[in-house]
Short mmCIF file of C-alpha atoms in Angstrom, two decimals:
data_model
loop_
_atom_site.label_atom_id
_atom_site.label_comp_id
_atom_site.label_asym_id
_atom_site.label_seq_id
_atom_site.Cartn_x
_atom_site.Cartn_y
_atom_site.Cartn_z
CA MET A 1 -19.50 -5.57 -41.20
CA PRO A 2 -19.88 -5.94 -44.97
CA SER A 3 -23.04 -6.04 -47.05
CA LEU A 4 -23.69 -8.92 -49.44
CA TYR A 5 -24.68 -8.60 -53.08
CA VAL A 6 -25.81 -11.70 -55.02
CA HIS A 7 -26.15 -11.39 -58.80
CA ILE A 8 -28.87 -13.46 -60.50
CA PRO A 9 -28.40 -12.94 -64.26
CA PHE A 10 -31.48 -14.66 -65.69
CA CYS A 11 -34.01 -12.57 -67.66
CA LEU A 12 -36.95 -13.19 -69.99
CA ARG A 13 -35.54 -10.62 -72.41
CA LYS A 14 -32.80 -8.02 -72.33
CA CYS A 15 -34.23 -4.51 -72.11
CA PHE A 16 -33.02 -2.25 -74.87
CA TYR A 17 -31.23 0.14 -72.48
CA CYS A 18 -29.57 -2.62 -70.43
CA SER A 19 -25.80 -3.12 -70.35
CA PHE A 20 -25.74 -5.40 -67.29
CA THR A 21 -24.62 -9.02 -67.35
CA VAL A 22 -27.79 -11.00 -68.05
CA ALA A 23 -28.55 -14.48 -69.39
CA ILE A 24 -31.51 -14.89 -71.73
CA SER A 25 -33.26 -18.29 -72.11
CA LYS A 26 -30.77 -19.93 -69.76
CA GLU A 27 -33.05 -20.52 -66.79
CA HIS A 28 -32.26 -24.24 -67.08
CA HIS A 29 -28.91 -23.37 -65.49
CA ALA A 30 -30.58 -21.83 -62.42
CA SER A 31 -30.15 -24.79 -60.03
CA ARG A 32 -26.52 -25.23 -61.01
CA TYR A 33 -25.92 -21.49 -60.74
CA VAL A 34 -27.45 -21.23 -57.25
CA ALA A 35 -25.24 -24.12 -56.14
CA CYS A 36 -22.23 -22.18 -57.45
CA ILE A 37 -23.33 -19.06 -55.56
CA LEU A 38 -23.49 -21.03 -52.33
CA ARG A 39 -20.12 -22.62 -52.99
CA GLU A 40 -18.54 -19.22 -53.63
CA ALA A 41 -20.17 -17.91 -50.44
CA GLN A 42 -18.27 -20.51 -48.42
CA ARG A 43 -15.10 -18.50 -49.05
CA TYR A 44 -16.56 -16.01 -46.56
CA GLN A 45 -17.75 -18.54 -43.97
CA GLY A 46 -18.72 -16.91 -40.68
CA GLU A 47 -18.64 -13.26 -41.83
CA THR A 48 -21.32 -11.07 -40.26
CA LEU A 49 -23.54 -9.22 -42.72
CA ASP A 50 -25.33 -5.90 -42.30
CA SER A 51 -27.54 -6.32 -45.39
CA ILE A 52 -28.26 -8.67 -48.29
CA TYR A 53 -29.26 -7.55 -51.78
CA ILE A 54 -30.32 -10.05 -54.45
CA GLY A 55 -30.04 -8.25 -57.79
CA GLY A 56 -29.87 -8.99 -61.46
CA GLY A 57 -31.11 -9.78 -63.97
CA THR A 58 -34.49 -10.79 -62.64
CA PRO A 59 -34.06 -12.70 -59.35
CA SER A 60 -37.83 -13.06 -58.99
CA MET A 61 -37.75 -15.38 -62.03
CA LEU A 62 -36.14 -18.11 -59.92
CA THR A 63 -38.30 -21.12 -59.15
CA GLU A 64 -39.62 -21.72 -55.65
CA GLY A 65 -37.06 -24.51 -55.20
CA ALA A 66 -34.13 -22.32 -56.22
CA LEU A 67 -35.28 -19.45 -54.00
CA ARG A 68 -35.77 -21.75 -51.01
CA LYS A 69 -32.30 -23.25 -51.44
CA LEU A 70 -30.67 -19.83 -51.69
CA PHE A 71 -32.43 -18.32 -48.68
CA LYS A 72 -32.14 -21.46 -46.55
CA GLU A 73 -28.41 -21.99 -47.02
CA LEU A 74 -27.01 -18.45 -47.08
CA PRO A 75 -27.78 -17.84 -43.37
CA GLY A 76 -25.91 -21.05 -42.55
CA ILE A 77 -22.77 -19.66 -44.18
CA PHE A 78 -22.91 -16.08 -42.93
CA ARG A 79 -23.85 -14.54 -39.61
CA CYS A 80 -26.68 -12.05 -39.85
CA ALA A 81 -26.81 -8.82 -37.84
CA PRO A 82 -30.05 -8.11 -35.93
CA GLY A 83 -32.68 -6.42 -38.09
CA LEU A 84 -30.96 -7.54 -41.28
CA GLU A 85 -32.27 -5.78 -44.42
CA VAL A 86 -32.89 -8.35 -47.16
CA THR A 87 -33.78 -6.89 -50.57
CA ILE A 88 -34.69 -8.71 -53.77
CA GLU A 89 -35.19 -7.12 -57.18
CA ALA A 90 -38.30 -8.11 -59.09
CA ASN A 91 -40.08 -7.36 -62.33
CA PRO A 92 -43.84 -6.78 -62.07
CA GLU A 93 -44.81 -9.65 -64.37
CA THR A 94 -43.09 -12.16 -62.06
CA ILE A 95 -44.96 -11.12 -58.90
CA ASP A 96 -48.32 -12.47 -57.79
CA PHE A 97 -49.69 -13.10 -54.30
CA ALA A 98 -48.20 -16.61 -54.10
CA LYS A 99 -44.71 -15.37 -55.03
CA ALA A 100 -45.06 -12.45 -52.61
CA GLU A 101 -46.05 -14.80 -49.79
CA LEU A 102 -43.09 -17.03 -50.61
CA LEU A 103 -40.64 -14.12 -50.47
CA PHE A 104 -42.08 -12.97 -47.13
CA SER A 105 -41.78 -16.49 -45.70
CA LEU A 106 -38.14 -16.68 -46.80
CA GLY A 107 -37.20 -13.58 -44.83
CA VAL A 108 -37.22 -10.93 -47.54
CA THR A 109 -37.83 -7.55 -45.90
CA ARG A 110 -37.68 -5.26 -48.94
CA VAL A 111 -38.59 -5.59 -52.64
CA SER A 112 -37.26 -3.37 -55.43
CA LEU A 113 -39.75 -3.39 -58.29
CA GLY A 114 -38.71 -2.38 -61.81
CA VAL A 115 -41.76 -0.31 -62.77
CA GLN A 116 -39.82 2.29 -64.88
CA THR A 117 -42.94 4.07 -66.23
CA PHE A 118 -46.71 3.76 -66.35
CA HIS A 119 -46.91 4.75 -70.03
CA GLU A 120 -47.39 1.68 -72.21
CA LYS A 121 -45.69 3.24 -75.24
CA TYR A 122 -42.45 3.77 -73.32
CA LEU A 123 -42.59 0.31 -71.75
CA ARG A 124 -42.81 -1.22 -75.23
CA TRP A 125 -40.14 1.13 -76.57
CA MET A 126 -37.70 0.03 -73.83
CA GLY A 127 -38.41 -3.64 -74.42
CA ARG A 128 -40.00 -4.18 -71.03
CA THR A 129 -42.09 -7.34 -70.67
CA HIS A 130 -44.73 -5.96 -68.28
CA THR A 131 -47.65 -3.57 -68.49
CA ALA A 132 -48.59 -0.67 -66.24
CA GLU A 133 -51.50 -2.71 -64.88
CA GLN A 134 -49.11 -5.52 -63.93
CA SER A 135 -47.06 -3.00 -61.94
CA VAL A 136 -50.13 -1.94 -59.98
CA ARG A 137 -51.14 -5.56 -59.35
CA ALA A 138 -47.61 -6.49 -58.24
CA VAL A 139 -47.57 -3.70 -55.65
CA ALA A 140 -50.98 -4.81 -54.36
CA ALA A 141 -49.80 -8.44 -54.12
CA LEU A 142 -46.69 -7.47 -52.16
CA GLN A 143 -48.66 -5.26 -49.79
CA SER A 144 -51.24 -8.00 -49.24
CA ALA A 145 -48.41 -10.39 -48.30
CA LEU A 146 -47.15 -7.85 -45.71
CA LEU A 147 -44.13 -6.89 -47.82
CA THR A 148 -44.75 -3.18 -47.46
CA ASN A 149 -41.14 -1.94 -47.72
CA ILE A 150 -41.24 -1.54 -51.51
CA ASN A 151 -38.97 0.45 -53.79
CA LEU A 152 -40.23 1.52 -57.21
CA ASP A 153 -37.74 2.28 -59.99
CA LEU A 154 -38.77 5.26 -62.12
CA MET A 155 -37.02 6.21 -65.37
CA TYR A 156 -37.27 9.42 -67.37
CA SER A 157 -35.59 11.37 -70.19
CA PHE A 158 -36.98 9.20 -72.98
CA PRO A 159 -36.71 10.79 -76.44
CA GLY A 160 -39.91 12.74 -77.00
CA GLU A 161 -41.09 12.51 -73.38
CA THR A 162 -43.00 15.56 -72.18
CA MET A 163 -43.08 17.16 -68.76
CA SER A 164 -46.78 16.32 -68.43
CA GLU A 165 -46.08 12.64 -69.12
CA LEU A 166 -43.41 12.56 -66.42
CA GLU A 167 -45.69 14.38 -63.99
CA SER A 168 -48.35 11.76 -64.67
CA ASP A 169 -45.82 9.01 -63.86
CA VAL A 170 -44.87 10.65 -60.56
CA LYS A 171 -48.51 11.14 -59.57
CA HIS A 172 -49.33 7.50 -60.39
CA LEU A 173 -46.26 6.25 -58.51
CA ALA A 174 -46.88 8.38 -55.40
CA GLY A 175 -50.48 7.19 -55.33
CA LEU A 176 -49.36 3.61 -54.73
CA GLY A 177 -48.00 4.62 -51.31
CA CYS A 178 -44.71 2.72 -51.50
CA ALA A 179 -41.84 3.41 -49.11
CA HIS A 180 -39.04 4.24 -51.54
CA VAL A 181 -38.37 5.57 -55.04
CA SER A 182 -35.21 5.19 -57.14
CA LEU A 183 -35.07 7.76 -59.93
CA TYR A 184 -32.96 7.18 -63.04
CA ALA A 185 -32.48 9.23 -66.19
CA LEU A 186 -32.17 7.12 -69.33
CA SER A 187 -28.49 6.56 -70.06
CA VAL A 188 -27.34 4.95 -73.29
CA GLU A 189 -24.57 2.56 -72.27
CA PRO A 190 -22.10 0.69 -74.51
CA TYR A 191 -23.22 -2.85 -75.38
CA SER A 192 -26.89 -1.90 -75.06
CA ARG A 193 -29.29 -2.09 -78.01
CA PHE A 194 -29.99 1.64 -77.72
CA TYR A 195 -26.26 2.33 -78.05
CA VAL A 196 -26.09 0.34 -81.29
CA GLN A 197 -29.18 2.17 -82.56
CA GLY A 198 -27.71 5.58 -81.72
CA ILE A 199 -30.58 6.52 -79.40
CA GLN A 200 -30.12 9.87 -77.67
CA PRO A 201 -31.78 10.90 -74.38
CA LEU A 202 -33.32 14.33 -73.97
CA PRO A 203 -30.98 17.37 -74.03
CA ARG A 204 -29.10 17.83 -70.75
CA ASP A 205 -30.88 21.07 -69.81
CA THR A 206 -34.28 19.44 -70.38
CA GLU A 207 -33.22 16.39 -68.38
CA ALA A 208 -32.08 18.65 -65.53
CA ALA A 209 -35.41 20.49 -65.52
CA PHE A 210 -37.26 17.15 -65.40
CA TYR A 211 -35.09 16.01 -62.49
CA GLU A 212 -35.78 19.15 -60.48
CA ASP A 213 -39.51 18.86 -61.15
CA VAL A 214 -39.59 15.23 -59.96
CA ARG A 215 -37.64 16.16 -56.82
CA ARG A 216 -40.20 18.82 -55.94
CA ARG A 217 -43.17 16.56 -56.63
CA LEU A 218 -41.77 13.65 -54.64
CA SER A 219 -41.02 16.00 -51.73
CA ARG A 220 -44.61 17.25 -51.77
CA SER A 221 -45.76 13.61 -51.73
CA GLY A 222 -43.80 12.83 -48.55
CA TYR A 223 -40.57 11.44 -50.00
CA ARG A 224 -37.29 12.76 -48.57
CA GLN A 225 -34.25 12.74 -50.86
CA TYR A 226 -31.26 11.14 -49.12
CA GLU A 227 -29.04 10.40 -52.12
CA ILE A 228 -28.79 11.59 -55.72
CA SER A 229 -31.20 8.98 -57.06
CA ASN A 230 -33.00 7.82 -53.91
CA PHE A 231 -36.09 9.13 -52.12
CA CYS A 232 -37.95 7.57 -49.21
CA ARG A 233 -40.64 7.96 -46.62
CA SER A 234 -39.47 8.56 -43.06
CA GLY A 235 -37.13 5.83 -41.81
CA LYS A 236 -37.19 3.84 -45.07
CA GLU A 237 -33.71 4.53 -46.41
CA SER A 238 -32.05 1.54 -48.06
CA PHE A 239 -29.26 0.50 -45.71
CA HIS A 240 -27.59 -1.45 -48.51
CA ASN A 241 -27.52 1.53 -50.88
CA LYS A 242 -26.20 3.82 -48.15
CA ASN A 243 -23.35 1.39 -47.48
CA TYR A 244 -22.24 1.67 -51.12
CA TRP A 245 -22.38 5.46 -51.13
CA LEU A 246 -20.57 5.78 -47.80
CA GLY A 247 -17.67 3.68 -49.07
CA GLY A 248 -18.41 0.61 -46.95
CA ASP A 249 -17.27 -2.95 -47.57
CA TYR A 250 -19.38 -5.39 -49.56
CA ILE A 251 -19.07 -8.96 -50.82
CA GLY A 252 -20.23 -9.77 -54.34
CA LEU A 253 -21.27 -13.30 -55.32
CA GLY A 254 -22.03 -14.52 -58.82
CA VAL A 255 -21.19 -13.72 -62.40
CA SER A 256 -19.85 -10.14 -62.86
CA ALA A 257 -20.40 -9.34 -59.16
CA HIS A 258 -18.14 -6.71 -57.58
CA SER A 259 -16.65 -6.72 -54.09
CA HIS A 260 -14.98 -3.98 -52.04
CA ARG A 261 -12.80 -4.54 -48.99
CA GLN A 262 -10.96 -1.57 -47.45
CA GLY A 263 -10.13 0.11 -50.73
CA ARG A 264 -9.58 -3.04 -52.83
CA ARG A 265 -12.29 -3.44 -55.46
CA SER A 266 -12.56 -6.68 -57.42
CA TRP A 267 -14.95 -8.24 -59.92
CA ASN A 268 -15.86 -11.72 -61.13
CA THR A 269 -15.86 -12.87 -64.72
CA ALA A 270 -18.87 -11.68 -66.73
CA GLN A 271 -19.19 -15.00 -68.60
CA LEU A 272 -21.81 -17.32 -67.06
CA ASN A 273 -20.23 -20.61 -68.16
CA ALA A 274 -16.74 -19.44 -67.19
CA TYR A 275 -18.00 -18.43 -63.76
CA MET A 276 -19.69 -21.77 -63.08
CA ALA A 277 -16.70 -23.74 -64.41
CA ALA A 278 -14.31 -21.78 -62.16
CA ILE A 279 -16.43 -22.32 -59.05
CA GLU A 280 -16.96 -26.03 -59.73
CA SER A 281 -13.24 -26.59 -60.27
CA GLY A 282 -12.31 -24.73 -57.09
CA ALA A 283 -10.73 -21.85 -59.00
CA ASN A 284 -11.14 -18.16 -58.21
CA PRO A 285 -13.76 -16.55 -60.51
CA GLU A 286 -12.17 -13.12 -60.01
CA GLU A 287 -11.37 -11.47 -63.34
CA GLY A 288 -9.63 -8.37 -62.06
CA HIS A 289 -9.10 -5.93 -59.21
CA GLU A 290 -7.87 -2.45 -58.39
CA VAL A 291 -6.65 -0.74 -55.25
CA LEU A 292 -8.35 2.64 -54.92
CA THR A 293 -6.45 5.70 -53.79
CA PRO A 294 -8.10 7.95 -51.20
CA GLU A 295 -8.96 10.36 -54.04
CA GLN A 296 -10.62 7.57 -56.05
CA GLN A 297 -12.55 6.41 -53.00
#
């Protein structure tokens, strides 16, 4: 049974490290885009899913109406395995108690929150649009709405970052008592603002020392490492992430989304207007594909 990934590209602002396909100030296309997602999904009518992951972009930016339409109609197209894991990515500034209650009522079982750091200077430096206090309030809102299966993204290896600053981040994060942590070193990707600016992360040996220190601290705080970047409390592994890393099949819907079926990997166009035009005309939005050898897999 495949997993399902749905890409929601809309963002308030593009973070300076981001190289993903995002759409800034184009939220007015959201209703049309969700309709296109659902139309593309009909190509897979009746498939049984093991997990759903709504990523982006900032999916939590969607209006209540758009979210309700997406979550109401997807289960009518696909079959859902018992105990289906349903994850949505969110930025802290988009989450309050009302939004958390809405997500819970729609069947979301897991939220991945883009905290990144609790140091205001690094949040501003990265171009993030939230504060550390908003991260804390977002976690509290989700927990109050009974959405307790929460992942927190943590980034490190910022130029000039010290070990004590990173240790402070880990202590703050662990104190929130969330189920899962995704740990990412800053990487400067082509097409990102940092790439154009020539930003360099910390030296590799320093980055490696930071990584080992975080691993030890998370372990002492009750988080078990089950993948290079992923740590969780007992029984809280992300099924969706594990399916990717174990080479499973997955369906990708939306602009730039990737799919994998038995060694064939394909991807949709990364242009929002081209994607919507293709779907509305009945054309295939696929931009390319490759067949992976056993060695590549």
